[in-house]
mmCIF file of N, CA, C and O in Angstrom:
data_model
loop_
_atom_site.group_PDB
_atom_site.id
_atom_site.type_symbol
_atom_site.label_atom_id
_atom_site.label_comp_id
_atom_site.label_asym_id
_atom_site.label_seq_id
_atom_site.Cartn_x
_atom_site.Cartn_y
_atom_site.Cartn_z
ATOM 1 N N MET G 1 16.814 -0.596 14.712
ATOM 2 C CA MET G 1 18.047 -0.636 15.456
ATOM 3 C C MET G 1 19.157 0.083 14.694
ATOM 4 O O MET G 1 19.934 0.805 15.287
ATOM 5 N N LEU G 2 19.179 -0.103 13.379
ATOM 6 C CA LEU G 2 20.201 0.558 12.591
ATOM 7 C C LEU G 2 19.982 2.068 12.594
ATOM 8 O O LEU G 2 20.930 2.834 12.644
ATOM 9 N N GLY G 3 18.720 2.498 12.570
ATOM 10 C CA GLY G 3 18.424 3.923 12.573
ATOM 11 C C GLY G 3 18.841 4.599 13.877
ATOM 12 O O GLY G 3 19.315 5.730 13.879
ATOM 13 N N THR G 4 18.669 3.921 14.980
ATOM 14 C CA THR G 4 19.053 4.519 16.261
ATOM 15 C C THR G 4 20.566 4.663 16.367
ATOM 16 O O THR G 4 21.063 5.644 16.920
ATOM 17 N N LYS G 5 21.323 3.706 15.817
ATOM 18 C CA LYS G 5 22.774 3.827 15.834
ATOM 19 C C LYS G 5 23.234 5.017 14.999
ATOM 20 O O LYS G 5 24.145 5.734 15.376
ATOM 21 N N PHE G 6 22.586 5.193 13.867
ATOM 22 C CA PHE G 6 22.940 6.318 12.996
ATOM 23 C C PHE G 6 22.699 7.638 13.715
ATOM 24 O O PHE G 6 23.567 8.516 13.718
ATOM 25 N N TRP G 7 21.525 7.786 14.329
ATOM 26 C CA TRP G 7 21.214 9.060 14.990
ATOM 27 C C TRP G 7 22.081 9.271 16.228
ATOM 28 O O TRP G 7 22.450 10.407 16.541
ATOM 29 N N ASP G 8 22.417 8.206 16.942
ATOM 30 C CA ASP G 8 23.318 8.347 18.088
ATOM 31 C C ASP G 8 24.694 8.840 17.635
ATOM 32 O O ASP G 8 25.277 9.744 18.239
ATOM 33 N N ARG G 9 25.202 8.271 16.556
ATOM 34 C CA ARG G 9 26.502 8.689 16.029
ATOM 35 C C ARG G 9 26.436 10.125 15.511
ATOM 36 O O ARG G 9 27.362 10.916 15.697
ATOM 37 N N PHE G 10 25.325 10.460 14.870
ATOM 38 C CA PHE G 10 25.141 11.807 14.337
ATOM 39 C C PHE G 10 25.141 12.842 15.468
ATOM 40 O O PHE G 10 25.825 13.867 15.400
ATOM 41 N N ILE G 11 24.391 12.589 16.515
ATOM 42 C CA ILE G 11 24.332 13.503 17.667
ATOM 43 C C ILE G 11 25.705 13.619 18.328
ATOM 44 O O ILE G 11 26.128 14.712 18.718
ATOM 45 N N ARG G 12 26.433 12.510 18.429
ATOM 46 C CA ARG G 12 27.760 12.530 19.020
ATOM 47 C C ARG G 12 28.716 13.397 18.189
ATOM 48 O O ARG G 12 29.503 14.173 18.742
ATOM 49 N N GLN G 13 28.654 13.282 16.861
ATOM 50 C CA GLN G 13 29.502 14.096 15.994
ATOM 51 C C GLN G 13 29.164 15.579 16.110
ATOM 52 O O GLN G 13 30.053 16.429 16.091
ATOM 53 N N ILE G 14 27.865 15.888 16.207
ATOM 54 C CA ILE G 14 27.453 17.288 16.350
ATOM 55 C C ILE G 14 27.961 17.862 17.679
ATOM 56 O O ILE G 14 28.403 19.014 17.741
ATOM 57 N N LYS G 15 27.915 17.071 18.737
ATOM 58 C CA LYS G 15 28.408 17.556 20.032
ATOM 59 C C LYS G 15 29.927 17.754 20.023
ATOM 60 O O LYS G 15 30.428 18.671 20.653
ATOM 61 N N ARG G 16 30.645 16.907 19.295
ATOM 62 C CA ARG G 16 32.087 17.059 19.224
ATOM 63 C C ARG G 16 32.501 18.227 18.328
ATOM 64 O O ARG G 16 33.487 18.893 18.603
ATOM 65 N N ASN G 17 31.781 18.416 17.234
ATOM 66 C CA ASN G 17 32.118 19.449 16.253
ATOM 67 C C ASN G 17 30.931 20.383 16.041
ATOM 68 O O ASN G 17 30.159 20.196 15.095
ATOM 69 N N PRO G 18 30.750 21.382 16.869
ATOM 70 C CA PRO G 18 29.593 22.269 16.708
ATOM 71 C C PRO G 18 29.664 23.139 15.451
ATOM 72 O O PRO G 18 28.663 23.715 15.041
ATOM 73 N N GLY G 19 30.819 23.194 14.805
ATOM 74 C CA GLY G 19 30.938 23.934 13.558
ATOM 75 C C GLY G 19 30.182 23.273 12.413
ATOM 76 O O GLY G 19 29.967 23.881 11.361
ATOM 77 N N LEU G 20 29.773 22.028 12.587
ATOM 78 C CA LEU G 20 29.002 21.329 11.556
ATOM 79 C C LEU G 20 27.539 21.768 11.513
ATOM 80 O O LEU G 20 26.857 21.519 10.519
ATOM 81 N N ILE G 21 27.067 22.407 12.551
ATOM 82 C CA ILE G 21 25.653 22.789 12.614
ATOM 83 C C ILE G 21 25.269 23.748 11.482
ATOM 84 O O ILE G 21 24.269 23.505 10.790
ATOM 85 N N PRO G 22 26.020 24.832 11.203
ATOM 86 C CA PRO G 22 25.643 25.680 10.065
ATOM 87 C C PRO G 22 25.724 24.952 8.727
ATOM 88 O O PRO G 22 24.886 25.156 7.848
ATOM 89 N N LEU G 23 26.731 24.101 8.569
ATOM 90 C CA LEU G 23 26.875 23.355 7.325
ATOM 91 C C LEU G 23 25.664 22.456 7.084
ATOM 92 O O LEU G 23 25.072 22.460 5.992
ATOM 93 N N ILE G 24 25.276 21.719 8.082
ATOM 94 C CA ILE G 24 24.121 20.821 7.958
ATOM 95 C C ILE G 24 22.846 21.625 7.755
ATOM 96 O O ILE G 24 21.972 21.232 6.966
ATOM 97 N N SER G 25 22.737 22.778 8.414
ATOM 98 C CA SER G 25 21.546 23.616 8.260
ATOM 99 C C SER G 25 21.417 24.139 6.834
ATOM 100 O O SER G 25 20.342 24.084 6.233
ATOM 101 N N PHE G 26 22.507 24.645 6.264
ATOM 102 C CA PHE G 26 22.451 25.189 4.910
ATOM 103 C C PHE G 26 22.237 24.100 3.863
ATOM 104 O O PHE G 26 21.547 24.323 2.864
ATOM 105 N N ILE G 27 22.815 22.936 4.080
ATOM 106 C CA ILE G 27 22.570 21.830 3.150
ATOM 107 C C ILE G 27 21.105 21.415 3.217
ATOM 108 O O ILE G 27 20.459 21.185 2.189
ATOM 109 N N GLY G 28 20.549 21.344 4.407
ATOM 110 C CA GLY G 28 19.128 21.009 4.551
ATOM 111 C C GLY G 28 18.234 22.068 3.931
ATOM 112 O O GLY G 28 17.230 21.744 3.271
ATOM 113 N N LEU G 29 18.582 23.335 4.111
ATOM 114 C CA LEU G 29 17.807 24.422 3.513
ATOM 115 C C LEU G 29 17.870 24.367 1.983
ATOM 116 O O LEU G 29 16.859 24.551 1.303
ATOM 117 N N GLY G 30 19.047 24.089 1.441
ATOM 118 C CA GLY G 30 19.181 23.970 -0.014
ATOM 119 C C GLY G 30 18.401 22.802 -0.572
ATOM 120 O O GLY G 30 17.745 22.916 -1.614
ATOM 121 N N MET G 31 18.440 21.671 0.100
ATOM 122 C CA MET G 31 17.692 20.510 -0.368
ATOM 123 C C MET G 31 16.192 20.747 -0.280
ATOM 124 O O MET G 31 15.436 20.364 -1.185
ATOM 125 N N GLY G 32 15.748 21.397 0.787
ATOM 126 C CA GLY G 32 14.326 21.707 0.915
ATOM 127 C C GLY G 32 13.851 22.696 -0.138
ATOM 128 O O GLY G 32 12.774 22.546 -0.722
ATOM 129 N N SER G 33 14.671 23.705 -0.412
ATOM 130 C CA SER G 33 14.313 24.684 -1.446
ATOM 131 C C SER G 33 14.253 24.030 -2.826
ATOM 132 O O SER G 33 13.362 24.325 -3.623
ATOM 133 N N ALA G 34 15.192 23.154 -3.115
ATOM 134 C CA ALA G 34 15.189 22.465 -4.408
ATOM 135 C C ALA G 34 13.957 21.577 -4.543
ATOM 136 O O ALA G 34 13.335 21.526 -5.611
ATOM 137 N N ALA G 35 13.583 20.899 -3.476
ATOM 138 C CA ALA G 35 12.399 20.040 -3.525
ATOM 139 C C ALA G 35 11.128 20.862 -3.729
ATOM 140 O O ALA G 35 10.250 20.483 -4.517
ATOM 141 N N LEU G 36 11.026 22.002 -3.045
ATOM 142 C CA LEU G 36 9.844 22.858 -3.222
ATOM 143 C C LEU G 36 9.781 23.446 -4.623
ATOM 144 O O LEU G 36 8.701 23.562 -5.212
ATOM 145 N N TYR G 37 10.931 23.799 -5.201
ATOM 146 C CA TYR G 37 10.942 24.338 -6.556
ATOM 147 C C TYR G 37 10.549 23.272 -7.575
ATOM 148 O O TYR G 37 9.806 23.551 -8.519
ATOM 149 N N LEU G 38 11.016 22.056 -7.393
ATOM 150 C CA LEU G 38 10.604 20.970 -8.291
ATOM 151 C C LEU G 38 9.114 20.684 -8.171
ATOM 152 O O LEU G 38 8.447 20.411 -9.172
ATOM 153 N N LEU G 39 8.583 20.768 -6.966
ATOM 154 C CA LEU G 39 7.146 20.594 -6.774
ATOM 155 C C LEU G 39 6.372 21.708 -7.466
ATOM 156 O O LEU G 39 5.351 21.464 -8.116
ATOM 157 N N ARG G 40 6.867 22.930 -7.384
ATOM 158 C CA ARG G 40 6.209 24.052 -8.065
ATOM 159 C C ARG G 40 6.248 23.864 -9.578
ATOM 160 O O ARG G 40 5.270 24.117 -10.272
ATOM 161 N N LEU G 41 7.377 23.416 -10.103
ATOM 162 C CA LEU G 41 7.468 23.167 -11.542
ATOM 163 C C LEU G 41 6.496 22.076 -11.986
ATOM 164 O O LEU G 41 5.886 22.168 -13.046
ATOM 165 N N ALA G 42 6.359 21.054 -11.176
ATOM 166 C CA ALA G 42 5.483 19.944 -11.546
ATOM 167 C C ALA G 42 4.014 20.337 -11.496
ATOM 168 O O ALA G 42 3.208 19.824 -12.276
ATOM 169 N N LEU G 43 3.647 21.250 -10.610
ATOM 170 C CA LEU G 43 2.230 21.574 -10.435
ATOM 171 C C LEU G 43 1.779 22.806 -11.204
ATOM 172 O O LEU G 43 0.623 22.894 -11.605
ATOM 173 N N ARG G 44 2.655 23.773 -11.434
ATOM 174 C CA ARG G 44 2.225 25.032 -12.015
ATOM 175 C C ARG G 44 2.761 25.319 -13.413
ATOM 176 O O ARG G 44 2.357 26.276 -14.036
ATOM 177 N N SER G 45 3.653 24.523 -13.903
ATOM 178 C CA SER G 45 4.253 24.770 -15.210
ATOM 179 C C SER G 45 3.287 24.356 -16.329
ATOM 180 O O SER G 45 2.654 23.308 -16.250
ATOM 181 N N PRO G 46 3.170 25.159 -17.387
ATOM 182 C CA PRO G 46 2.289 24.772 -18.490
ATOM 183 C C PRO G 46 2.889 23.669 -19.354
ATOM 184 O O PRO G 46 2.210 23.115 -20.207
ATOM 185 N N ASP G 47 4.144 23.332 -19.147
ATOM 186 C CA ASP G 47 4.770 22.274 -19.928
ATOM 187 C C ASP G 47 4.415 20.884 -19.422
ATOM 188 O O ASP G 47 4.639 19.899 -20.126
ATOM 189 N N VAL G 48 3.864 20.794 -18.226
ATOM 190 C CA VAL G 48 3.537 19.503 -17.622
ATOM 191 C C VAL G 48 2.043 19.268 -17.739
ATOM 192 O O VAL G 48 1.236 20.100 -17.353
ATOM 193 N N SER G 49 1.674 18.131 -18.280
ATOM 194 C CA SER G 49 0.262 17.785 -18.429
ATOM 195 C C SER G 49 -0.036 16.533 -17.607
ATOM 196 O O SER G 49 0.353 15.425 -17.962
ATOM 197 N N TRP G 50 -0.755 16.703 -16.503
ATOM 198 C CA TRP G 50 -1.117 15.588 -15.641
ATOM 199 C C TRP G 50 -2.413 14.932 -16.104
ATOM 200 O O TRP G 50 -2.651 13.769 -15.839
ATOM 201 N N ASP G 51 -3.273 15.694 -16.765
ATOM 202 C CA ASP G 51 -4.579 15.196 -17.196
ATOM 203 C C ASP G 51 -4.627 15.252 -18.724
ATOM 204 O O ASP G 51 -5.024 16.252 -19.308
ATOM 205 N N ARG G 52 -4.247 14.188 -19.374
ATOM 206 C CA ARG G 52 -4.159 14.196 -20.832
ATOM 207 C C ARG G 52 -5.521 14.058 -21.505
ATOM 208 O O ARG G 52 -5.675 14.426 -22.659
ATOM 209 N N LYS G 53 -6.504 13.533 -20.800
ATOM 210 C CA LYS G 53 -7.819 13.354 -21.420
ATOM 211 C C LYS G 53 -8.584 14.670 -21.501
ATOM 212 O O LYS G 53 -9.139 15.004 -22.540
ATOM 213 N N ASN G 54 -8.635 15.415 -20.423
ATOM 214 C CA ASN G 54 -9.420 16.652 -20.387
ATOM 215 C C ASN G 54 -8.642 17.870 -20.867
ATOM 216 O O ASN G 54 -9.237 18.824 -21.360
ATOM 217 N N ASN G 55 -7.336 17.866 -20.705
ATOM 218 C CA ASN G 55 -6.525 19.020 -21.083
ATOM 219 C C ASN G 55 -5.217 18.526 -21.713
ATOM 220 O O ASN G 55 -4.161 18.575 -21.092
ATOM 221 N N PRO G 56 -5.261 18.061 -22.977
ATOM 222 C CA PRO G 56 -4.045 17.483 -23.556
ATOM 223 C C PRO G 56 -2.962 18.512 -23.873
ATOM 224 O O PRO G 56 -1.792 18.171 -23.904
ATOM 225 N N GLU G 57 -3.337 19.770 -24.095
ATOM 226 C CA GLU G 57 -2.358 20.814 -24.403
ATOM 227 C C GLU G 57 -2.579 22.013 -23.479
ATOM 228 O O GLU G 57 -3.228 22.992 -23.849
ATOM 229 N N PRO G 58 -2.055 21.978 -22.269
ATOM 230 C CA PRO G 58 -2.326 23.052 -21.307
ATOM 231 C C PRO G 58 -1.718 24.389 -21.696
ATOM 232 O O PRO G 58 -2.165 25.428 -21.237
ATOM 233 N N TRP G 59 -0.703 24.404 -22.543
ATOM 234 C CA TRP G 59 -0.064 25.656 -22.932
ATOM 235 C C TRP G 59 -0.959 26.494 -23.831
ATOM 236 O O TRP G 59 -0.765 27.686 -23.947
ATOM 237 N N ASN G 60 -1.958 25.883 -24.475
ATOM 238 C CA ASN G 60 -2.880 26.649 -25.313
ATOM 239 C C ASN G 60 -3.924 27.408 -24.497
ATOM 240 O O ASN G 60 -4.553 28.323 -25.002
ATOM 241 N N ARG G 61 -4.127 27.029 -23.253
ATOM 242 C CA ARG G 61 -5.131 27.699 -22.413
ATOM 243 C C ARG G 61 -4.563 28.888 -21.650
ATOM 244 O O ARG G 61 -5.286 29.537 -20.902
ATOM 245 N N LEU G 62 -3.303 29.176 -21.815
ATOM 246 C CA LEU G 62 -2.703 30.309 -21.114
ATOM 247 C C LEU G 62 -3.087 31.605 -21.810
ATOM 248 O O LEU G 62 -3.016 31.720 -23.023
ATOM 249 N N SER G 63 -3.497 32.568 -21.032
ATOM 250 C CA SER G 63 -3.732 33.897 -21.593
ATOM 251 C C SER G 63 -2.410 34.668 -21.550
ATOM 252 O O SER G 63 -1.490 34.288 -20.831
ATOM 253 N N PRO G 64 -2.293 35.759 -22.298
ATOM 254 C CA PRO G 64 -1.013 36.492 -22.292
ATOM 255 C C PRO G 64 -0.658 37.081 -20.943
ATOM 256 O O PRO G 64 0.511 37.329 -20.666
ATOM 257 N N ASN G 65 -1.634 37.327 -20.064
ATOM 258 C CA ASN G 65 -1.289 37.919 -18.773
ATOM 259 C C ASN G 65 -1.013 36.881 -17.692
ATOM 260 O O ASN G 65 -0.854 37.250 -16.562
ATOM 261 N N ASP G 66 -0.973 35.603 -18.006
ATOM 262 C CA ASP G 66 -0.616 34.591 -17.016
ATOM 263 C C ASP G 66 0.895 34.560 -16.833
ATOM 264 O O ASP G 66 1.641 34.403 -17.787
ATOM 265 N N GLN G 67 1.323 34.737 -15.602
ATOM 266 C CA GLN G 67 2.755 34.664 -15.312
ATOM 267 C C GLN G 67 3.050 33.258 -14.821
ATOM 268 O O GLN G 67 2.590 32.845 -13.769
ATOM 269 N N TYR G 68 3.801 32.526 -15.584
ATOM 270 C CA TYR G 68 4.176 31.181 -15.180
ATOM 271 C C TYR G 68 5.659 31.069 -14.888
ATOM 272 O O TYR G 68 6.112 30.034 -14.439
ATOM 273 N N LYS G 69 6.416 32.127 -15.132
ATOM 274 C CA LYS G 69 7.828 32.126 -14.757
ATOM 275 C C LYS G 69 7.945 32.381 -13.260
ATOM 276 O O LYS G 69 7.100 33.032 -12.654
ATOM 277 N N PHE G 70 9.009 31.888 -12.676
ATOM 278 C CA PHE G 70 9.202 32.055 -11.237
ATOM 279 C C PHE G 70 9.499 33.500 -10.878
ATOM 280 O O PHE G 70 8.989 34.021 -9.899
ATOM 281 N N LEU G 71 10.310 34.172 -11.697
ATOM 282 C CA LEU G 71 10.686 35.545 -11.423
ATOM 283 C C LEU G 71 10.761 36.305 -12.737
ATOM 284 O O LEU G 71 11.480 35.910 -13.649
ATOM 285 N N ALA G 72 9.993 37.365 -12.851
ATOM 286 C CA ALA G 72 10.028 38.224 -14.032
ATOM 287 C C ALA G 72 10.448 39.616 -13.575
ATOM 288 O O ALA G 72 9.690 40.329 -12.931
ATOM 289 N N VAL G 73 11.661 40.013 -13.900
ATOM 290 C CA VAL G 73 12.231 41.238 -13.366
ATOM 291 C C VAL G 73 11.643 42.473 -14.037
ATOM 292 O O VAL G 73 11.119 43.362 -13.386
ATOM 293 N N SER G 74 11.703 42.538 -15.343
ATOM 294 C CA SER G 74 11.289 43.765 -16.021
ATOM 295 C C SER G 74 10.015 43.583 -16.849
ATOM 296 O O SER G 74 9.675 44.469 -17.615
ATOM 297 N N MET G 75 9.306 42.487 -16.711
ATOM 298 C CA MET G 75 8.123 42.219 -17.520
ATOM 299 C C MET G 75 6.867 42.384 -16.669
ATOM 300 O O MET G 75 6.772 41.829 -15.590
ATOM 301 N N ASP G 76 5.921 43.185 -17.169
ATOM 302 C CA ASP G 76 4.639 43.340 -16.498
ATOM 303 C C ASP G 76 3.598 42.586 -17.326
ATOM 304 O O ASP G 76 3.210 43.019 -18.401
ATOM 305 N N TYR G 77 3.161 41.456 -16.820
ATOM 306 C CA TYR G 77 2.263 40.590 -17.575
ATOM 307 C C TYR G 77 0.838 41.139 -17.667
ATOM 308 O O TYR G 77 0.069 40.706 -18.510
ATOM 309 N N LYS G 78 0.489 42.069 -16.817
ATOM 310 C CA LYS G 78 -0.876 42.608 -16.830
ATOM 311 C C LYS G 78 -1.121 43.524 -18.021
ATOM 312 O O LYS G 78 -2.256 43.727 -18.432
ATOM 313 N N LYS G 79 -0.070 44.072 -18.609
ATOM 314 C CA LYS G 79 -0.229 45.009 -19.718
ATOM 315 C C LYS G 79 -0.157 44.336 -21.084
ATOM 316 O O LYS G 79 -0.336 44.993 -22.099
ATOM 317 N N LEU G 80 0.109 43.042 -21.135
ATOM 318 C CA LEU G 80 0.240 42.360 -22.418
ATOM 319 C C LEU G 80 -1.122 42.148 -23.067
ATOM 320 O O LEU G 80 -2.119 41.925 -22.404
ATOM 321 N N LYS G 81 -1.139 42.202 -24.387
ATOM 322 C CA LYS G 81 -2.363 41.966 -25.144
ATOM 323 C C LYS G 81 -2.237 40.647 -25.897
ATOM 324 O O LYS G 81 -1.147 40.151 -26.141
ATOM 325 N N LYS G 82 -3.351 40.118 -26.310
ATOM 326 C CA LYS G 82 -3.369 38.842 -27.019
ATOM 327 C C LYS G 82 -2.852 39.050 -28.445
ATOM 328 O O LYS G 82 -3.367 39.865 -29.184
ATOM 329 N N ASP G 83 -1.844 38.283 -28.822
ATOM 330 C CA ASP G 83 -1.274 38.427 -30.158
ATOM 331 C C ASP G 83 -1.164 37.075 -30.880
ATOM 332 O O ASP G 83 -0.370 36.923 -31.778
ATOM 333 N N ARG G 84 -1.970 36.121 -30.467
ATOM 334 C CA ARG G 84 -1.924 34.816 -31.111
ATOM 335 C C ARG G 84 -3.350 34.310 -31.329
ATOM 336 O O ARG G 84 -4.276 34.714 -30.628
ATOM 337 N N PRO G 85 -3.528 33.396 -32.256
ATOM 338 C CA PRO G 85 -4.876 32.911 -32.543
ATOM 339 C C PRO G 85 -5.354 31.890 -31.508
ATOM 340 O O PRO G 85 -4.555 31.306 -30.788
ATOM 341 N N ASP G 86 -6.659 31.712 -31.452
ATOM 342 C CA ASP G 86 -7.250 30.680 -30.591
ATOM 343 C C ASP G 86 -7.191 29.328 -31.296
ATOM 344 O O ASP G 86 -7.371 29.245 -32.490
ATOM 345 N N PHE G 87 -6.974 28.278 -30.547
ATOM 346 C CA PHE G 87 -6.985 26.927 -31.104
ATOM 347 C C PHE G 87 -8.106 26.134 -30.510
ATOM 348 O O PHE G 87 -8.486 26.264 -29.427
#
């Protein structure tokens, strides 16, 4: 019952003030983008270890050509060579 009152009031405000539609859209888009980026960080980042028994140090399994940054402007990871020892 409380949820229906909220949505009724929300729809009424949107009908009275149609200028709120872009504002609500951009806020929703920003929140969705932030949530997707946090999900990407949690699943693909080498700093996060979900399985401590089988892979306690995931950063050691990265090869030099693995791109784990979201955006690399001037770096070509395919041309990098291995310059560190194996552990």
